[in-house]
């Protein structure tokens, strides 16, 4: 009764604590994806024993896991009309997003999250300032780095037309595009498609060259796109471009390196040239949107100094680097542009 009285006086409930305090939901879900449970159930419902045999799982452990997935509303149960057995089936959301081979399959990214489990386990260690004991799956030297580059390219295929539409590069002023840390160069390729007068250079680390070559071949843009190997964190950038793309790069490093990068980006652009930045943006006090605030923790767990930033912070760095016409695009969240001034003699 005392607890109820105290709770009533404070107007608080421990529900949010219970919801956040346990790994139960997340690890149960990610494990089910890694095991391929939803793909195995996509043809027809199966009993726990049949599914355990198909996936080489421990029968009793499989049943416990499947029951939990029913509680999570990813599976449901029914009685098989022929055998009379209790069988498990995918819910519509699981059937749409968690079955390998389906157009909207999300399992590859979820497996990446599952492989980051040990990195997240170091969060207290990192927050205390002791550094990272596990290598990030996103690190350039990671065995998964090329696979991730292909996954980013698939994601960019869907987004790139919308982003390039927003940049409006149909006039003759955009001739040479520099895609910094662009991986396969899917955004640059989309820009090049907008006019015969446009060419592009992708500047990124050597291992992603294979992804770039695949994009150029798919897009039939040989001769209009090229790849320069380099490290955008430190290297001098090529020069004389009319548009620089800095997409999903700033959250990989801290403010000091980002200021330096934007100075180097300005040096790569001709007078009147533009920079386009795509980021997961925080509000000015860094507490929302929820996804951005949590993604910022994710980046901190993976890389030294990495985190998300606000549009206000990025705009200040652009101004320091000498850009003007700084704009946050309300019609495409996370997109910012700025221009190098034209100095009249």
mmCIF file of N, CA and C in Angstrom, residues 48 56 100 123 174 182 215 240 301:
data_model
loop_
_atom_site.group_PDB
_atom_site.id
_atom_site.type_symbol
_atom_site.label_atom_id
_atom_site.label_comp_id
_atom_site.label_asym_id
_atom_site.label_seq_id
_atom_site.Cartn_x
_atom_site.Cartn_y
_atom_site.Cartn_z
ATOM 1 N N UNK A 48 6.436 -27.479 -33.473
ATOM 2 C CA UNK A 48 7.759 -27.161 -32.937
ATOM 3 C C UNK A 48 8.740 -28.299 -33.188
ATOM 4 N N UNK A 56 17.647 -28.071 -37.209
ATOM 5 C CA UNK A 56 18.645 -28.701 -36.325
ATOM 6 C C UNK A 56 18.727 -27.985 -34.978
ATOM 7 N N UNK A 100 13.255 -14.558 -45.927
ATOM 8 C CA UNK A 100 14.341 -14.316 -46.876
ATOM 9 C C UNK A 100 13.844 -14.483 -48.309
ATOM 10 N N UNK A 123 29.144 -0.965 -23.675
ATOM 11 C CA UNK A 123 28.699 0.426 -23.573
ATOM 12 C C UNK A 123 29.116 1.072 -22.251
ATOM 13 N N UNK A 174 25.483 21.969 -62.623
ATOM 14 C CA UNK A 174 26.057 20.767 -62.013
ATOM 15 C C UNK A 174 26.697 19.922 -63.106
ATOM 16 N N UNK A 182 31.400 7.526 -50.525
ATOM 17 C CA UNK A 182 30.175 7.123 -51.217
ATOM 18 C C UNK A 182 29.999 5.638 -51.437
ATOM 19 N N UNK A 215 28.004 -1.125 -59.445
ATOM 20 C CA UNK A 215 27.020 -0.056 -59.673
ATOM 21 C C UNK A 215 27.194 0.547 -61.067
ATOM 22 N N UNK A 240 37.852 20.952 -57.976
ATOM 23 C CA UNK A 240 37.122 21.490 -59.131
ATOM 24 C C UNK A 240 35.811 20.757 -59.416
ATOM 25 N N UNK A 301 29.038 3.654 -29.357
ATOM 26 C CA UNK A 301 29.450 2.306 -28.971
ATOM 27 C C UNK A 301 30.411 1.700 -29.987
#
